[in-house]
PDB file of C-alpha atoms in Angstrom:
ATOM      1  CA  UNK A   1      79.138  77.115 174.031  1.00 57.00           C
ATOM      2  CA  UNK A   2      80.217  79.553 171.420  1.00 63.00           C
ATOM      3  CA  UNK A   3      79.184  83.659 171.814  1.00 72.00           C
ATOM      4  CA  UNK A   4      79.672  85.454 169.005  1.00 83.00           C
ATOM      5  CA  UNK A   5      79.933  89.390 168.896  1.00 86.00           C
ATOM      6  CA  UNK A   6      77.726  89.998 165.837  1.00 92.00           C
ATOM      7  CA  UNK A   7      77.913  91.448 163.414  1.00 95.00           C
ATOM      8  CA  UNK A   8      81.021  90.353 161.792  1.00 96.00           C
ATOM      9  CA  UNK A   9      82.058  92.425 158.940  1.00 96.00           C
ATOM     10  CA  UNK A  10      84.007  91.954 156.295  1.00 97.00           C
ATOM     11  CA  UNK A  11      85.679  94.079 153.144  1.00 96.00           C
ATOM     12  CA  UNK A  12      82.741  94.064 151.931  1.00 97.00           C
ATOM     13  CA  UNK A  13      79.445  92.660 153.318  1.00 98.00           C
ATOM     14  CA  UNK A  14      77.758  92.012 157.310  1.00 98.00           C
ATOM     15  CA  UNK A  15      76.683  88.893 158.250  1.00 98.00           C
ATOM     16  CA  UNK A  16      74.515  88.780 161.446  1.00 98.00           C
ATOM     17  CA  UNK A  17      71.471  86.924 162.677  1.00 98.00           C
ATOM     18  CA  UNK A  18      68.320  86.618 160.468  1.00 98.00           C
ATOM     19  CA  UNK A  19      64.847  88.916 161.011  1.00 98.00           C
ATOM     20  CA  UNK A  20      61.152  88.744 160.151  1.00 97.00           C
ATOM     21  CA  UNK A  21      61.662  91.883 157.890  1.00 98.00           C
ATOM     22  CA  UNK A  22      64.779  89.483 155.641  1.00 98.00           C
ATOM     23  CA  UNK A  23      61.393  87.360 154.385  1.00 98.00           C
ATOM     24  CA  UNK A  24      62.030  89.484 150.909  1.00 98.00           C
ATOM     25  CA  UNK A  25      64.994  89.318 150.252  1.00 98.00           C
ATOM     26  CA  UNK A  26      65.336  85.581 151.312  1.00 98.00           C
ATOM     27  CA  UNK A  27      62.024  84.984 148.691  1.00 98.00           C
ATOM     28  CA  UNK A  28      63.730  86.635 146.282  1.00 98.00           C
ATOM     29  CA  UNK A  29      66.838  83.596 145.749  1.00 98.00           C
ATOM     30  CA  UNK A  30      64.878  80.652 147.139  1.00 98.00           C
ATOM     31  CA  UNK A  31      62.215  81.501 145.290  1.00 98.00           C
ATOM     32  CA  UNK A  32      64.165  79.775 142.016  1.00 97.00           C
ATOM     33  CA  UNK A  33      63.584  77.399 140.211  1.00 97.00           C
ATOM     34  CA  UNK A  34      67.665  77.882 139.830  1.00 96.00           C
ATOM     35  CA  UNK A  35      68.779  77.888 143.605  1.00 96.00           C
ATOM     36  CA  UNK A  36      66.774  75.185 144.647  1.00 96.00           C
ATOM     37  CA  UNK A  37      67.604  72.635 141.785  1.00 95.00           C
ATOM     38  CA  UNK A  38      70.265  71.712 144.025  1.00 95.00           C
ATOM     39  CA  UNK A  39      68.241  71.985 147.117  1.00 94.00           C
ATOM     40  CA  UNK A  40      66.214  69.539 149.234  1.00 91.00           C
ATOM     41  CA  UNK A  41      63.868  71.478 148.713  1.00 94.00           C
ATOM     42  CA  UNK A  42      62.121  72.820 145.926  1.00 95.00           C
ATOM     43  CA  UNK A  43      61.365  76.732 145.196  1.00 97.00           C
ATOM     44  CA  UNK A  44      59.266  78.061 148.398  1.00 97.00           C
ATOM     45  CA  UNK A  45      56.502  80.223 147.986  1.00 97.00           C
ATOM     46  CA  UNK A  46      56.302  83.329 150.457  1.00 98.00           C
ATOM     47  CA  UNK A  47      54.682  81.410 153.698  1.00 98.00           C
ATOM     48  CA  UNK A  48      57.420  78.841 153.230  1.00 97.00           C
ATOM     49  CA  UNK A  49      60.333  81.303 153.232  1.00 98.00           C
ATOM     50  CA  UNK A  50      58.531  83.082 156.090  1.00 98.00           C
ATOM     51  CA  UNK A  51      58.680  79.774 157.843  1.00 98.00           C
ATOM     52  CA  UNK A  52      62.243  79.194 156.851  1.00 98.00           C
ATOM     53  CA  UNK A  53      62.964  83.229 158.335  1.00 98.00           C
ATOM     54  CA  UNK A  54      61.252  82.637 161.339  1.00 98.00           C
ATOM     55  CA  UNK A  55      63.841  78.686 162.170  1.00 98.00           C
ATOM     56  CA  UNK A  56      66.905  80.635 160.674  1.00 98.00           C
ATOM     57  CA  UNK A  57      66.795  83.691 163.198  1.00 98.00           C
ATOM     58  CA  UNK A  58      66.589  81.131 166.157  1.00 97.00           C
ATOM     59  CA  UNK A  59      69.688  79.449 164.789  1.00 97.00           C
ATOM     60  CA  UNK A  60      72.294  81.783 166.342  1.00 95.00           C
ATOM     61  CA  UNK A  61      74.177  79.872 169.024  1.00 92.00           C
ATOM     62  CA  UNK A  62      76.454  76.568 168.940  1.00 94.00           C
ATOM     63  CA  UNK A  63      76.470  74.519 171.876  1.00 92.00           C
ATOM     64  CA  UNK A  64      76.313  70.990 171.148  1.00 94.00           C
ATOM     65  CA  UNK A  65      76.095  68.630 168.124  1.00 97.00           C
ATOM     66  CA  UNK A  66      74.048  69.757 165.322  1.00 97.00           C
ATOM     67  CA  UNK A  67      73.157  73.307 166.321  1.00 96.00           C
ATOM     68  CA  UNK A  68      73.519  75.622 163.404  1.00 97.00           C
ATOM     69  CA  UNK A  69      74.691  79.002 163.140  1.00 97.00           C
ATOM     70  CA  UNK A  70      72.209  80.614 160.392  1.00 98.00           C
ATOM     71  CA  UNK A  71      73.927  84.057 159.122  1.00 98.00           C
ATOM     72  CA  UNK A  72      72.286  86.825 156.625  1.00 98.00           C
ATOM     73  CA  UNK A  73      74.774  88.489 154.501  1.00 98.00           C
ATOM     74  CA  UNK A  74      74.004  91.736 153.962  1.00 98.00           C
ATOM     75  CA  UNK A  75      75.707  94.199 151.931  1.00 96.00           C
ATOM     76  CA  UNK A  76      76.145  97.452 154.029  1.00 95.00           C
ATOM     77  CA  UNK A  77      75.222  99.832 150.464  1.00 92.00           C
ATOM     78  CA  UNK A  78      72.141  98.225 150.467  1.00 95.00           C
ATOM     79  CA  UNK A  79      71.135  96.565 153.207  1.00 96.00           C
ATOM     80  CA  UNK A  80      69.823  94.075 151.185  1.00 97.00           C
ATOM     81  CA  UNK A  81      70.567  90.085 152.289  1.00 98.00           C
ATOM     82  CA  UNK A  82      72.367  88.549 149.493  1.00 98.00           C
ATOM     83  CA  UNK A  83      72.833  85.189 150.949  1.00 98.00           C
ATOM     84  CA  UNK A  84      72.790  82.759 153.684  1.00 98.00           C
ATOM     85  CA  UNK A  85      76.280  81.089 155.910  1.00 98.00           C
ATOM     86  CA  UNK A  86      75.846  78.718 157.833  1.00 98.00           C
ATOM     87  CA  UNK A  87      78.032  76.535 160.349  1.00 98.00           C
ATOM     88  CA  UNK A  88      77.176  73.214 161.520  1.00 98.00           C
ATOM     89  CA  UNK A  89      78.432  71.463 165.213  1.00 97.00           C
ATOM     90  CA  UNK A  90      78.288  67.505 164.151  1.00 98.00           C
ATOM     91  CA  UNK A  91      80.516  66.419 166.973  1.00 97.00           C
ATOM     92  CA  UNK A  92      82.073  68.708 170.323  1.00 96.00           C
ATOM     93  CA  UNK A  93      84.003  66.182 171.465  1.00 96.00           C
ATOM     94  CA  UNK A  94      85.966  65.512 167.598  1.00 97.00           C
ATOM     95  CA  UNK A  95      85.758  69.576 166.705  1.00 97.00           C
ATOM     96  CA  UNK A  96      83.795  68.634 163.935  1.00 98.00           C
ATOM     97  CA  UNK A  97      81.771  71.934 161.720  1.00 98.00           C
ATOM     98  CA  UNK A  98      80.197  71.816 158.685  1.00 98.00           C
ATOM     99  CA  UNK A  99      80.003  74.860 156.547  1.00 98.00           C
ATOM    100  CA  UNK A 100      77.086  75.698 154.207  1.00 97.00           C
ATOM    101  CA  UNK A 101      75.130  78.972 152.251  1.00 96.00           C
ATOM    102  CA  UNK A 102      72.796  80.058 148.963  1.00 96.00           C
ATOM    103  CA  UNK A 103      73.497  83.289 147.717  1.00 97.00           C
ATOM    104  CA  UNK A 104      70.583  85.553 144.753  1.00 96.00           C
ATOM    105  CA  UNK A 105      72.361  83.948 140.629  1.00 95.00           C
ATOM    106  CA  UNK A 106      71.977  88.110 140.557  1.00 93.00           C
ATOM    107  CA  UNK A 107      75.235  88.629 142.801  1.00 90.00           C
ATOM    108  CA  UNK A 108      77.585  85.740 141.311  1.00 82.00           C
ATOM    109  CA  UNK A 109      81.167  87.588 139.922  1.00 86.00           C
ATOM    110  CA  UNK A 110      81.280  89.462 142.902  1.00 92.00           C
ATOM    111  CA  UNK A 111      83.001  87.041 145.281  1.00 95.00           C
ATOM    112  CA  UNK A 112      80.584  87.628 148.055  1.00 97.00           C
ATOM    113  CA  UNK A 113      80.402  83.936 148.186  1.00 96.00           C
ATOM    114  CA  UNK A 114      83.550  82.857 149.304  1.00 97.00           C
ATOM    115  CA  UNK A 115      84.278  86.350 151.043  1.00 97.00           C
ATOM    116  CA  UNK A 116      81.199  85.359 153.526  1.00 98.00           C
ATOM    117  CA  UNK A 117      82.375  81.703 153.538  1.00 98.00           C
ATOM    118  CA  UNK A 118      85.726  82.572 154.504  1.00 97.00           C
ATOM    119  CA  UNK A 119      84.566  84.774 156.989  1.00 97.00           C
ATOM    120  CA  UNK A 120      82.429  81.143 158.733  1.00 97.00           C
ATOM    121  CA  UNK A 121      86.101  79.688 157.768  1.00 97.00           C
ATOM    122  CA  UNK A 122      87.557  81.899 160.467  1.00 96.00           C
ATOM    123  CA  UNK A 123      85.064  81.575 162.866  1.00 96.00           C
ATOM    124  CA  UNK A 124      85.160  77.770 163.205  1.00 96.00           C
ATOM    125  CA  UNK A 125      88.500  77.065 163.277  1.00 97.00           C
ATOM    126  CA  UNK A 126      89.675  80.159 165.046  1.00 95.00           C
ATOM    127  CA  UNK A 127      87.194  80.851 167.082  1.00 93.00           C
ATOM    128  CA  UNK A 128      85.513  77.816 168.303  1.00 94.00           C
ATOM    129  CA  UNK A 129      89.083  75.482 167.209  1.00 95.00           C
ATOM    130  CA  UNK A 130      86.977  73.075 165.305  1.00 97.00           C
ATOM    131  CA  UNK A 131      89.658  70.498 164.118  1.00 98.00           C
ATOM    132  CA  UNK A 132      87.344  69.749 161.182  1.00 98.00           C
ATOM    133  CA  UNK A 133      85.300  71.308 158.387  1.00 98.00           C
ATOM    134  CA  UNK A 134      82.943  69.804 155.553  1.00 98.00           C
ATOM    135  CA  UNK A 135      81.629  71.056 152.320  1.00 98.00           C
ATOM    136  CA  UNK A 136      79.416  68.925 150.664  1.00 97.00           C
ATOM    137  CA  UNK A 137      77.523  69.525 147.037  1.00 97.00           C
ATOM    138  CA  UNK A 138      75.517  67.891 144.859  1.00 96.00           C
ATOM    139  CA  UNK A 139      78.343  66.505 142.057  1.00 96.00           C
ATOM    140  CA  UNK A 140      76.685  68.741 139.314  1.00 96.00           C
ATOM    141  CA  UNK A 141      76.676  72.184 140.895  1.00 96.00           C
ATOM    142  CA  UNK A 142      79.651  73.217 139.473  1.00 95.00           C
ATOM    143  CA  UNK A 143      79.539  76.598 141.699  1.00 94.00           C
ATOM    144  CA  UNK A 144      79.273  75.109 144.567  1.00 96.00           C
ATOM    145  CA  UNK A 145      82.566  72.615 144.221  1.00 97.00           C
ATOM    146  CA  UNK A 146      83.956  76.188 142.614  1.00 96.00           C
ATOM    147  CA  UNK A 147      83.449  77.620 145.507  1.00 97.00           C
ATOM    148  CA  UNK A 148      84.903  75.223 148.476  1.00 98.00           C
ATOM    149  CA  UNK A 149      88.071  74.607 146.089  1.00 97.00           C
ATOM    150  CA  UNK A 150      88.608  78.357 145.958  1.00 96.00           C
ATOM    151  CA  UNK A 151      88.358  78.658 150.253  1.00 97.00           C
ATOM    152  CA  UNK A 152      91.235  75.751 149.875  1.00 96.00           C
ATOM    153  CA  UNK A 153      89.495  72.832 151.243  1.00 97.00           C
ATOM    154  CA  UNK A 154      89.765  69.441 150.212  1.00 97.00           C
ATOM    155  CA  UNK A 155      87.849  66.758 147.692  1.00 98.00           C
ATOM    156  CA  UNK A 156      88.192  63.515 149.390  1.00 98.00           C
ATOM    157  CA  UNK A 157      85.489  61.905 147.706  1.00 98.00           C
ATOM    158  CA  UNK A 158      82.700  61.385 145.643  1.00 98.00           C
ATOM    159  CA  UNK A 159      79.708  58.982 147.139  1.00 97.00           C
ATOM    160  CA  UNK A 160      77.522  57.461 144.357  1.00 98.00           C
ATOM    161  CA  UNK A 161      74.196  57.256 143.991  1.00 97.00           C
ATOM    162  CA  UNK A 162      73.464  59.417 147.287  1.00 95.00           C
ATOM    163  CA  UNK A 163      69.701  59.593 147.380  1.00 94.00           C
ATOM    164  CA  UNK A 164      67.180  59.560 144.412  1.00 95.00           C
ATOM    165  CA  UNK A 165      66.643  63.387 144.432  1.00 93.00           C
ATOM    166  CA  UNK A 166      64.627  64.768 142.140  1.00 94.00           C
ATOM    167  CA  UNK A 167      63.764  62.197 139.626  1.00 93.00           C
ATOM    168  CA  UNK A 168      66.996  60.827 139.392  1.00 95.00           C
ATOM    169  CA  UNK A 169      69.690  59.747 142.250  1.00 96.00           C
ATOM    170  CA  UNK A 170      71.856  62.267 143.311  1.00 96.00           C
ATOM    171  CA  UNK A 171      75.953  62.026 143.820  1.00 97.00           C
ATOM    172  CA  UNK A 172      77.649  63.718 146.373  1.00 97.00           C
ATOM    173  CA  UNK A 173      81.729  65.581 146.938  1.00 98.00           C
ATOM    174  CA  UNK A 174      83.103  65.945 149.894  1.00 98.00           C
ATOM    175  CA  UNK A 175      85.477  68.051 150.492  1.00 98.00           C
ATOM    176  CA  UNK A 176      87.774  69.385 153.879  1.00 98.00           C
ATOM    177  CA  UNK A 177      90.418  71.651 155.718  1.00 98.00           C
ATOM    178  CA  UNK A 178      91.973  70.857 158.740  1.00 98.00           C
ATOM    179  CA  UNK A 179      92.820  72.949 161.761  1.00 97.00           C
ATOM    180  CA  UNK A 180      97.008  72.711 159.891  1.00 96.00           C
ATOM    181  CA  UNK A 181      95.791  73.570 156.662  1.00 96.00           C
ATOM    182  CA  UNK A 182      93.832  76.607 157.774  1.00 97.00           C
ATOM    183  CA  UNK A 183      96.646  77.884 159.764  1.00 94.00           C
ATOM    184  CA  UNK A 184      99.443  77.221 157.220  1.00 89.00           C
ATOM    185  CA  UNK A 185     100.821  80.454 154.913  1.00 75.00           C
ATOM    186  CA  UNK A 186      99.406  79.223 151.818  1.00 67.00           C
ATOM    187  CA  UNK A 187      95.193  79.551 154.048  1.00 60.00           C
ATOM    188  CA  UNK A 188      95.464  83.058 154.648  1.00 57.00           C
ATOM    189  CA  UNK A 189      95.248  83.995 151.166  1.00 51.00           C
ATOM    190  CA  UNK A 190      93.210  87.707 150.917  1.00 42.00           C
ATOM    191  CA  UNK A 191      90.004  86.767 149.748  1.00 39.00           C
ATOM    192  CA  UNK A 192      90.509  89.621 147.399  1.00 38.00           C
ATOM    193  CA  UNK A 193      91.698  87.089 144.997  1.00 44.00           C
ATOM    194  CA  UNK A 194      89.944  86.115 141.909  1.00 37.00           C
ATOM    195  CA  UNK A 195      86.148  86.664 142.133  1.00 41.00           C
ATOM    196  CA  UNK A 196      84.030  82.650 141.988  1.00 42.00           C
ATOM    197  CA  UNK A 197      82.138  82.414 138.062  1.00 36.00           C
ATOM    198  CA  UNK A 198      79.336  80.726 139.973  1.00 39.00           C
ATOM    199  CA  UNK A 199      77.005  80.966 142.788  1.00 42.00           C
ATOM    200  CA  UNK A 200      77.288  78.818 145.658  1.00 46.00           C
ATOM    201  CA  UNK A 201      74.666  76.332 146.425  1.00 50.00           C
ATOM    202  CA  UNK A 202      76.298  74.283 149.120  1.00 53.00           C
ATOM    203  CA  UNK A 203      74.438  70.993 149.411  1.00 50.00           C
TER     204      UNK A 203
END
């Protein structure tokens, strides 16, 4: 089991477990059609968000395959939850994980998604000792694809017609990074590089 000392501080953000009182901030972005566009859920109302936040608040450990660590991304100056990041333990035996994130469009262009996702990669590779971390996104989601590329992840595949998704067949992009790539000098770049042009939503 991976035990983590919370909160996790980055240069400009705090990553911590969700709390019930985060529901209002989460509703501000999960309720938006532009955020839900590439997600497997439709825009969520306050009650659906409350249930989702309660579930995420319980996702604080990676003990067995399929467990998800969900973290609220908080801007310290305002205390506002600006997004969420997650790490799923796909296989403990094979040390495989998956990165995911959703961010409020109002906070795009600041590098927040890159900074928070980089912290989750560090957690996966350095603390958990994962061998491989993947990131997936809808093929039309240029913002998420750009985020995964900025993190130094390689595009490995484009899967065609994976499911009938919101009225059309969905294609998926798969990115990945291995531990040896993470440890290479090129991957150890600062997260203060050019901010993202859009907001990541994975998948």
